[in-house]
Amino acid sequence: MSESARNPEVIIIGGGIQGCSTAVHLGLKGVRALLIEKNYPGRHASGVNAGGVSRIGRFPSELPLSALSLEIWHDMESLVDDDCGFISNGRMKIAENEAEMEKLRERFNTVRALGHEHEQLIDQYELRQLEPDVAEHCVGGIYAPDCGHANPFRTTTAFARKARNLGQTIMEGVRVEKVSRAAGVWTVRTDAGEFQAPVLVNTAGAWGDRISDQMGEEVPMETIAPMLMVTARMPPIIRGVMGATDRILSIKQVPNGTIIIGGGYRGTADRDAETTVLDYKKLAYNAKIATEMFPKLKGARIVRSWAGIEGRMADAMPVISPSKTEEACFHAFGFSAHGFNLGPAVGSVLSELITAGQSNIPIDAFSIDRFAKA
Amino acid sequence: MKARHDLAVIGAGPAGMAGATLAAELGIDVLVLDEQETPGGQIYRAVEQPGLADLAPLGPEYRRGIELALAFGRSSAELAGGAVVWQIRADRTITMTRAGEGKEVAADHVLLATGAMERPFPIPGWTLPGVMTAGAAQTLMKSAGMVAEDGVVLAGSGPLLFQLAGQYLHAGVRPGAIVETTPRRNYWNAAPHLPSAWSAGGYLEKGLALLRAIKASGVPFHRGATGLHVHGDGRANALEFQSHGKTERVETPLLLLHQGVVPNPNLAMATGIAHDWDATQLCWRPATDPWGGTNLDGIALAGDGAGIGGAVAAEHSGRLAVLEIARRMARITEGERDERATAERTALRDQLRARPFLDALYRPADAMRRPQDDATLACRCEEVTAGEIRRQARLGLTNLNSLKSQSRCGMGPCQGRLCMLTATELMAEVHGVDPAKIGPFRLRPPARPVDLNAIMGFGDGTIPPEAALPTEPNAPGAKS
């Protein structure tokens, strides 16, 4: 048994991208971590999301974290020895009419005023240069050339593998039942015995509130099941990662030619059974919007559709926060369907909080007690 | 097609036709959905309007299908042909495409009679044009009256291969060779099951007569073939193999491969029916009770889709499932169910008596299920090789679903149908574990590829509530 399993300094609950990233960053700092995962790394949202890597559309308070993450994405191989399929093919939010364009202009100005210059405002001509197959009614958009997409399962697996290579232990198929702290030591009771460490990290995703509840930190989180569908391989139709503005659509064509269509229409999730049920009545709208914005999608064949199980906070912002009720405990969950691309940076921030007690990235907006205050 | 039926049967093969006919007789309002326009399933394909004018080559079994189809046609069961079912929810709402449009229908009970498919035959070159499955060739013969040209080579093992050879000979086609891959030790393993097989409805006599006819024809017949390799540049033109210690090569315009049939898993798995690894038939098999009942309330399975037993066994299992459905609907009492079931069970047992012998004799060789040559494709849709699957397993992946996410194996249009067994067994081999621990794939709807247009048809005019998500700049967008 490795030292990280026998005598961990940190126990991480949840092997999604946040937990695996935390294990990697702790490992790089020489901190031994034991990660406990109920299925296998990337089983739920981290492995089955759409893979978008984007700063467009982030809350202003998320922009510094998002910027750090994008920096990591662009040099991913040096962190986890795998580029994770990251392709920087640009991310765009498309305006379908003048009212939407006006909204995007406001957004652009807000972001600029905050000192972030990654977004460009593009007009109809530029839009068509970048995306020749976009529908004629689209008038322009916001464009961020340094964004793109990655392969989500490959990414989470790469972080898990790197963590193990750094000496961390990842226990798969082990379910946490109860956490408690006494005499400065956390005890995590699981269906495979008890484990102890001085520090606890809760990266349990859509199940994260069940850990924080045990610390008296109740949060308004709902379980959602954002749906996606994918086509058979098609000739090039979509160059970058595209999104609608007021309607629900996120769409991209990955290198093998298949097109992933999503954006947030929800099926239903049962987080105890860990299953989702798809709702084609809603996917119908997704399909309609996609075809209206990219008419060449007419005749596309859908080969698979699915949904992840994700935790969505009432304000759609994640919890990234030290526990306010317990010592030596840190939460990072409820990423509200935009955690995948933040994961590489979240692990870095948590590792700084654990080892140095602070991080250069502002995280006050993600505090776990923000709901109590409101 | 009404919006709601007592019973929806998916598949109009022998299990579906027999089950639906009985259901109608018992006063159950039954809808039968099938991808084909006409009943018959694969085994009795086009039974109402066969492609061949002379049915003799198809044998007397095909006539049994005609009887079944006639009885089904006379019943009050409603057949909705041309319906591609791609989702069955736990509440028994069935989603399908029919005439290019998406449709939903609800049922109190669902009987899946989705039948069998041919086991994949992953050898080097199996994906080249000019290679087909023997079953597909037989379907062409049944539905379109198309037979292969002289020189066609049939390779593999299992009753269907010989049946097709016999049908070709009967139709005046002279195969170039029959290359049999049944491992020698299978004869020893099958021998103990011989007495029971002899007592089962003439299976063996029919088989032996077929073999005699094939031998008498003088068509080159190679036994115990190993190391099969398809040659051809852009198109298959020869099959190479070892037999009796020699390397043989037969040139051919068309190679037909077959090594048995397995339950067609797609719809059953995508519906959420629990499956077990069947170590005898070497496949994933739905877990069913004696009435075909599954882990999902009101969803039952019958026929080869629930485990290979053959067309006649399928009829009986279809009726057994319907008897229990009728009991649950209070159309018959438990006593009546059991009384009527007795004859069905006896007949089913008789049919299955030859199974242990056939399963042992035609158990495909390990090397034909787990490609030895790492360059052999396992997943043909996404072009994932046996070597890549082994590599991913050695890198630490422990189950089929992580393999799928990591390598795309099983993500293509066939939805894993053609690679699941190969990938399962390859990963189990690397980890030295029971295949049950490896899989199966977690299949998701649509169980068959579906046009985006058909999905669009489901919109009902009300914009779903997600549209009211907060928008920029105060929102993160709906997803990453």
CSV table of C-alpha atoms in Angstrom, one decimal, chain B residues 107-385:
chain,number,residue,atom,x,y,z
B,107,ALA,CA,-48.7,0.8,-23.3
B,108,ASP,CA,-49.6,-0.8,-20.0
B,109,HIS,CA,-47.3,-3.7,-20.9
B,110,VAL,CA,-44.4,-4.0,-23.3
B,111,LEU,CA,-43.1,-7.3,-24.8
B,112,LEU,CA,-39.7,-7.0,-26.4
B,113,ALA,CA,-39.3,-9.6,-29.1
B,114,THR,CA,-36.3,-8.1,-30.8
B,115,GLY,CA,-34.6,-11.3,-31.7
B,116,ALA,CA,-31.0,-12.2,-32.4
B,117,MET,CA,-28.1,-10.9,-34.4
B,118,GLU,CA,-25.0,-12.6,-35.7
B,119,ARG,CA,-22.0,-12.7,-33.4
B,120,PRO,CA,-19.3,-10.5,-34.7
B,121,PHE,CA,-16.4,-12.3,-36.4
B,122,PRO,CA,-13.4,-10.1,-35.9
B,123,ILE,CA,-10.6,-11.5,-38.1
B,124,PRO,CA,-8.1,-9.5,-40.1
B,125,GLY,CA,-9.9,-8.0,-43.1
B,126,TRP,CA,-13.5,-8.7,-41.9
B,127,THR,CA,-14.5,-5.2,-42.7
B,128,LEU,CA,-13.5,-5.2,-46.3
B,129,PRO,CA,-16.1,-4.8,-49.0
B,130,GLY,CA,-16.8,-8.3,-50.4
B,131,VAL,CA,-17.3,-9.7,-46.9
B,132,MET,CA,-20.8,-10.2,-45.5
B,133,THR,CA,-22.4,-12.2,-42.8
B,134,ALA,CA,-24.1,-15.4,-43.8
B,135,GLY,CA,-27.3,-14.2,-42.2
B,136,ALA,CA,-27.3,-11.0,-44.3
B,137,ALA,CA,-26.9,-13.2,-47.4
B,138,GLN,CA,-29.8,-15.3,-46.3
B,139,THR,CA,-32.0,-12.3,-45.7
B,140,LEU,CA,-31.2,-11.2,-49.3
B,141,MET,CA,-32.3,-14.5,-50.5
B,142,LYS,CA,-35.6,-14.5,-48.5
B,143,SER,CA,-36.6,-10.9,-49.2
B,144,ALA,CA,-35.2,-10.2,-52.6
B,145,GLY,CA,-34.6,-13.7,-54.1
B,146,MET,CA,-30.9,-12.8,-54.5
B,147,VAL,CA,-28.5,-15.7,-54.3
B,148,ALA,CA,-24.7,-15.4,-54.4
B,149,GLU,CA,-22.8,-16.4,-57.5
B,150,ASP,CA,-20.7,-19.5,-57.9
B,151,GLY,CA,-17.4,-19.5,-55.9
B,152,VAL,CA,-18.9,-17.8,-52.8
B,153,VAL,CA,-17.0,-18.9,-49.8
B,154,LEU,CA,-18.7,-19.7,-46.5
B,155,ALA,CA,-16.5,-19.6,-43.4
B,156,GLY,CA,-17.1,-20.1,-39.7
B,157,SER,CA,-19.3,-22.3,-37.7
B,158,GLY,CA,-22.9,-22.9,-36.6
B,159,PRO,CA,-26.1,-24.3,-38.0
B,160,LEU,CA,-26.9,-21.2,-40.1
B,161,LEU,CA,-23.7,-21.6,-42.1
B,162,PHE,CA,-24.6,-25.1,-43.2
B,163,GLN,CA,-28.2,-24.2,-43.7
B,164,LEU,CA,-27.2,-21.4,-46.1
B,165,ALA,CA,-24.7,-23.7,-47.9
B,166,GLY,CA,-27.6,-26.2,-48.3
B,167,GLN,CA,-29.9,-23.5,-49.6
B,168,TYR,CA,-27.4,-22.3,-52.1
B,169,LEU,CA,-26.8,-25.9,-53.4
B,170,HIS,CA,-30.5,-26.4,-53.6
B,171,ALA,CA,-30.8,-23.1,-55.6
B,172,GLY,CA,-28.0,-24.3,-58.0
B,173,VAL,CA,-25.2,-22.1,-56.6
B,174,ARG,CA,-21.9,-23.9,-56.2
B,175,PRO,CA,-19.8,-22.4,-53.3
B,176,GLY,CA,-16.1,-22.3,-53.9
B,177,ALA,CA,-15.4,-23.7,-50.4
B,178,ILE,CA,-16.8,-24.1,-47.0
B,179,VAL,CA,-14.2,-23.3,-44.3
B,180,GLU,CA,-15.3,-24.6,-40.9
B,181,THR,CA,-13.7,-23.2,-37.8
B,182,THR,CA,-15.3,-25.4,-35.1
B,183,PRO,CA,-12.4,-26.3,-32.8
B,184,ARG,CA,-11.7,-30.1,-32.6
B,185,ARG,CA,-12.1,-30.2,-28.9
B,186,ASN,CA,-15.6,-28.9,-29.2
B,187,TYR,CA,-16.6,-32.4,-30.5
B,188,TRP,CA,-15.4,-33.9,-27.2
B,189,ASN,CA,-17.1,-31.2,-25.2
B,190,ALA,CA,-20.4,-31.7,-27.1
B,191,ALA,CA,-20.4,-35.5,-26.9
B,192,PRO,CA,-22.0,-35.8,-23.4
B,193,HIS,CA,-24.9,-33.7,-24.6
B,194,LEU,CA,-25.6,-35.9,-27.6
B,195,PRO,CA,-28.2,-38.2,-26.1
B,196,SER,CA,-30.4,-35.2,-25.1
B,197,ALA,CA,-29.9,-33.6,-28.5
B,198,TRP,CA,-31.0,-36.8,-30.3
B,199,SER,CA,-34.4,-36.6,-28.5
B,200,ALA,CA,-35.0,-33.0,-29.6
B,201,GLY,CA,-37.3,-32.5,-32.5
B,202,GLY,CA,-35.1,-33.8,-35.3
B,203,TYR,CA,-32.4,-31.1,-35.1
B,204,LEU,CA,-29.6,-33.5,-35.5
B,205,GLU,CA,-31.1,-35.5,-38.3
B,206,LYS,CA,-31.7,-32.3,-40.2
B,207,GLY,CA,-28.1,-31.2,-39.5
B,208,LEU,CA,-26.6,-34.5,-40.6
B,209,ALA,CA,-28.7,-34.6,-43.7
B,210,LEU,CA,-27.4,-31.2,-44.6
B,211,LEU,CA,-23.8,-32.2,-44.0
B,212,ARG,CA,-24.3,-35.2,-46.2
B,213,ALA,CA,-25.7,-33.1,-48.9
B,214,ILE,CA,-22.8,-30.7,-48.7
B,215,LYS,CA,-20.2,-33.5,-48.8
B,216,ALA,CA,-22.0,-35.2,-51.7
B,217,SER,CA,-21.8,-31.9,-53.6
B,218,GLY,CA,-18.1,-32.2,-53.8
B,219,VAL,CA,-17.6,-28.5,-52.6
B,220,PRO,CA,-14.2,-28.3,-50.9
B,221,PHE,CA,-14.9,-28.6,-47.2
B,222,HIS,CA,-12.1,-27.6,-44.8
B,223,ARG,CA,-12.5,-28.4,-41.2
B,224,GLY,CA,-10.8,-27.2,-38.0
B,225,ALA,CA,-9.6,-24.0,-39.8
B,226,THR,CA,-7.6,-21.5,-37.7
B,227,GLY,CA,-5.8,-18.3,-38.4
B,228,LEU,CA,-8.4,-16.9,-40.8
B,229,HIS,CA,-7.3,-13.8,-42.7
B,230,VAL,CA,-9.1,-12.0,-45.4
B,231,HIS,CA,-7.0,-10.7,-48.3
B,232,GLY,CA,-7.7,-8.0,-50.8
B,233,ASP,CA,-6.7,-4.5,-51.7
B,234,GLY,CA,-9.8,-2.4,-51.2
B,235,ARG,CA,-12.0,-5.4,-51.7
B,236,ALA,CA,-11.8,-9.0,-50.4
B,237,ASN,CA,-10.6,-11.5,-52.9
B,238,ALA,CA,-9.3,-14.4,-50.9
B,239,LEU,CA,-9.5,-16.1,-47.6
B,240,GLU,CA,-6.3,-17.6,-46.1
B,241,PHE,CA,-6.3,-20.0,-43.2
B,242,GLN,CA,-4.6,-23.0,-41.6
B,243,SER,CA,-6.1,-26.4,-41.8
B,244,HIS,CA,-4.5,-29.8,-41.0
B,245,GLY,CA,-1.2,-28.1,-40.5
B,246,LYS,CA,-1.2,-26.4,-44.0
B,247,THR,CA,-1.8,-22.9,-45.0
B,248,GLU,CA,-4.6,-22.8,-47.5
B,249,ARG,CA,-5.9,-19.9,-49.6
B,250,VAL,CA,-9.2,-19.8,-51.5
B,251,GLU,CA,-10.0,-17.1,-54.0
B,252,THR,CA,-13.5,-15.8,-53.9
B,253,PRO,CA,-15.7,-13.0,-55.2
B,254,LEU,CA,-17.7,-13.0,-51.9
B,255,LEU,CA,-16.9,-14.2,-48.4
B,256,LEU,CA,-19.7,-15.0,-46.0
B,257,LEU,CA,-18.8,-15.2,-42.4
B,258,HIS,CA,-20.8,-16.6,-39.5
B,259,GLN,CA,-20.2,-17.9,-36.0
B,260,GLY,CA,-23.5,-18.2,-34.4
B,261,VAL,CA,-26.1,-15.8,-33.1
B,262,VAL,CA,-26.5,-13.8,-29.9
B,263,PRO,CA,-29.4,-11.7,-28.5
B,264,ASN,CA,-29.6,-8.4,-30.2
B,265,PRO,CA,-28.9,-6.1,-27.2
B,266,ASN,CA,-29.5,-2.6,-28.3
B,267,LEU,CA,-33.1,-1.8,-27.4
B,268,ALA,CA,-33.2,-4.1,-24.3
B,269,MET,CA,-30.0,-2.4,-22.9
B,270,ALA,CA,-31.0,1.1,-23.9
B,271,THR,CA,-34.4,0.5,-22.1
B,272,GLY,CA,-32.5,-0.3,-18.9
B,273,ILE,CA,-33.1,-4.1,-18.7
B,274,ALA,CA,-30.4,-5.7,-16.6
B,275,HIS,CA,-28.1,-8.1,-18.4
B,276,ASP,CA,-25.9,-11.0,-17.2
B,277,TRP,CA,-22.9,-12.5,-18.9
B,278,ASP,CA,-23.8,-15.9,-20.3
B,279,ALA,CA,-20.7,-18.0,-20.0
B,280,THR,CA,-22.2,-20.7,-22.2
B,281,GLN,CA,-23.4,-18.7,-25.1
B,282,LEU,CA,-20.6,-16.1,-24.5
B,283,CYS,CA,-22.8,-13.1,-24.7
B,284,TRP,CA,-24.8,-10.6,-22.7
B,285,ARG,CA,-28.2,-12.0,-21.9
B,286,PRO,CA,-31.1,-10.2,-20.3
B,287,ALA,CA,-32.0,-11.3,-16.8
B,288,THR,CA,-35.5,-12.7,-17.1
B,289,ASP,CA,-37.9,-14.7,-14.9
B,290,PRO,CA,-39.7,-17.8,-16.2
B,291,TRP,CA,-42.3,-15.5,-17.8
B,292,GLY,CA,-39.8,-13.3,-19.5
B,293,GLY,CA,-40.3,-10.6,-16.8
B,294,THR,CA,-37.4,-8.2,-16.3
B,295,ASN,CA,-36.2,-5.8,-13.7
B,296,LEU,CA,-38.5,-3.2,-15.2
B,297,ASP,CA,-42.2,-3.4,-14.2
B,298,GLY,CA,-44.4,-4.2,-17.1
B,299,ILE,CA,-41.6,-4.8,-19.6
B,300,ALA,CA,-40.9,-8.4,-20.6
B,301,LEU,CA,-38.7,-10.2,-23.2
B,302,ALA,CA,-39.3,-13.2,-25.3
B,303,GLY,CA,-37.6,-15.1,-28.1
B,304,ASP,CA,-34.0,-15.1,-29.1
B,305,GLY,CA,-33.6,-11.6,-27.7
B,306,ALA,CA,-33.9,-13.1,-24.3
B,307,GLY,CA,-31.4,-15.9,-25.0
B,308,ILE,CA,-30.8,-18.0,-28.1
B,309,GLY,CA,-33.3,-20.9,-28.4
B,310,GLY,CA,-34.3,-20.8,-32.0
B,311,ALA,CA,-37.5,-19.8,-33.9
B,312,VAL,CA,-39.8,-22.5,-32.5
B,313,ALA,CA,-38.7,-21.9,-28.9
B,314,ALA,CA,-39.3,-18.2,-29.5
B,315,GLU,CA,-43.0,-18.9,-30.2
B,316,HIS,CA,-43.4,-20.7,-26.9
B,317,SER,CA,-41.6,-18.1,-24.9
B,318,GLY,CA,-43.7,-15.4,-26.6
B,319,ARG,CA,-46.9,-17.1,-25.5
B,320,LEU,CA,-45.6,-17.7,-22.0
B,321,ALA,CA,-44.8,-14.0,-21.6
B,322,VAL,CA,-48.3,-13.1,-22.8
B,323,LEU,CA,-49.9,-15.6,-20.4
B,324,GLU,CA,-48.4,-13.7,-17.5
B,325,ILE,CA,-49.3,-10.3,-18.9
B,326,ALA,CA,-52.9,-11.6,-19.3
B,327,ARG,CA,-52.9,-12.7,-15.7
B,328,ARG,CA,-51.6,-9.4,-14.6
B,329,MET,CA,-54.4,-7.7,-16.6
B,330,ALA,CA,-56.9,-10.1,-14.9
B,331,ARG,CA,-57.9,-11.6,-18.3
B,332,ILE,CA,-57.1,-15.0,-17.0
B,333,THR,CA,-56.6,-16.4,-13.5
B,334,GLU,CA,-53.3,-17.7,-12.1
B,335,GLY,CA,-54.7,-21.2,-12.4
B,336,GLU,CA,-55.6,-20.7,-16.1
B,337,ARG,CA,-52.2,-19.2,-16.7
B,338,ASP,CA,-50.4,-22.1,-15.2
B,339,GLU,CA,-52.6,-24.6,-17.0
B,340,ARG,CA,-52.0,-23.1,-20.4
B,341,ALA,CA,-48.4,-22.7,-19.6
B,342,THR,CA,-47.8,-26.4,-19.0
B,343,ALA,CA,-48.0,-27.3,-22.7
B,344,GLU,CA,-45.9,-24.3,-23.7
B,345,ARG,CA,-43.2,-25.2,-21.2
B,346,THR,CA,-43.1,-28.8,-22.3
B,347,ALA,CA,-42.7,-27.8,-25.9
B,348,LEU,CA,-40.1,-25.2,-25.0
B,349,ARG,CA,-38.1,-27.7,-23.0
B,350,ASP,CA,-38.2,-30.1,-26.0
B,351,GLN,CA,-37.0,-27.3,-28.2
B,352,LEU,CA,-34.1,-26.4,-25.9
B,353,ARG,CA,-33.0,-30.0,-25.5
B,354,ALA,CA,-30.6,-29.7,-28.4
B,355,ARG,CA,-29.2,-26.4,-27.0
B,356,PRO,CA,-26.4,-27.7,-24.7
B,357,PHE,CA,-25.1,-29.8,-27.6
B,358,LEU,CA,-25.2,-27.0,-30.1
B,359,ASP,CA,-23.8,-24.5,-27.7
B,360,ALA,CA,-20.9,-26.8,-26.9
B,361,LEU,CA,-20.3,-27.9,-30.5
B,362,TYR,CA,-20.5,-24.5,-32.0
B,363,ARG,CA,-18.8,-22.5,-29.2
B,364,PRO,CA,-16.6,-20.2,-31.3
B,365,ALA,CA,-12.9,-20.6,-30.9
B,366,ASP,CA,-11.2,-18.1,-28.5
B,367,ALA,CA,-9.0,-16.7,-31.3
B,368,MET,CA,-12.1,-15.9,-33.4
B,369,ARG,CA,-13.7,-13.9,-30.5
B,370,ARG,CA,-10.6,-12.2,-29.2
B,371,PRO,CA,-8.4,-11.3,-32.2
B,372,GLN,CA,-4.8,-12.4,-31.8
B,373,ASP,CA,-3.6,-9.9,-34.3
B,374,ASP,CA,-3.7,-6.6,-32.5
B,375,ALA,CA,-4.2,-4.7,-35.8
B,376,THR,CA,-7.7,-6.4,-36.2
B,377,LEU,CA,-10.6,-4.0,-35.9
B,378,ALA,CA,-12.9,-4.6,-33.0
B,379,CYS,CA,-15.1,-1.6,-33.4
B,380,ARG,CA,-15.7,-1.0,-37.1
B,381,CYS,CA,-17.7,2.2,-36.8
B,382,GLU,CA,-14.9,4.0,-34.9
B,383,GLU,CA,-12.1,1.9,-36.2
B,384,VAL,CA,-10.8,0.8,-32.8
B,385,THR,CA,-8.4,-2.1,-33.0
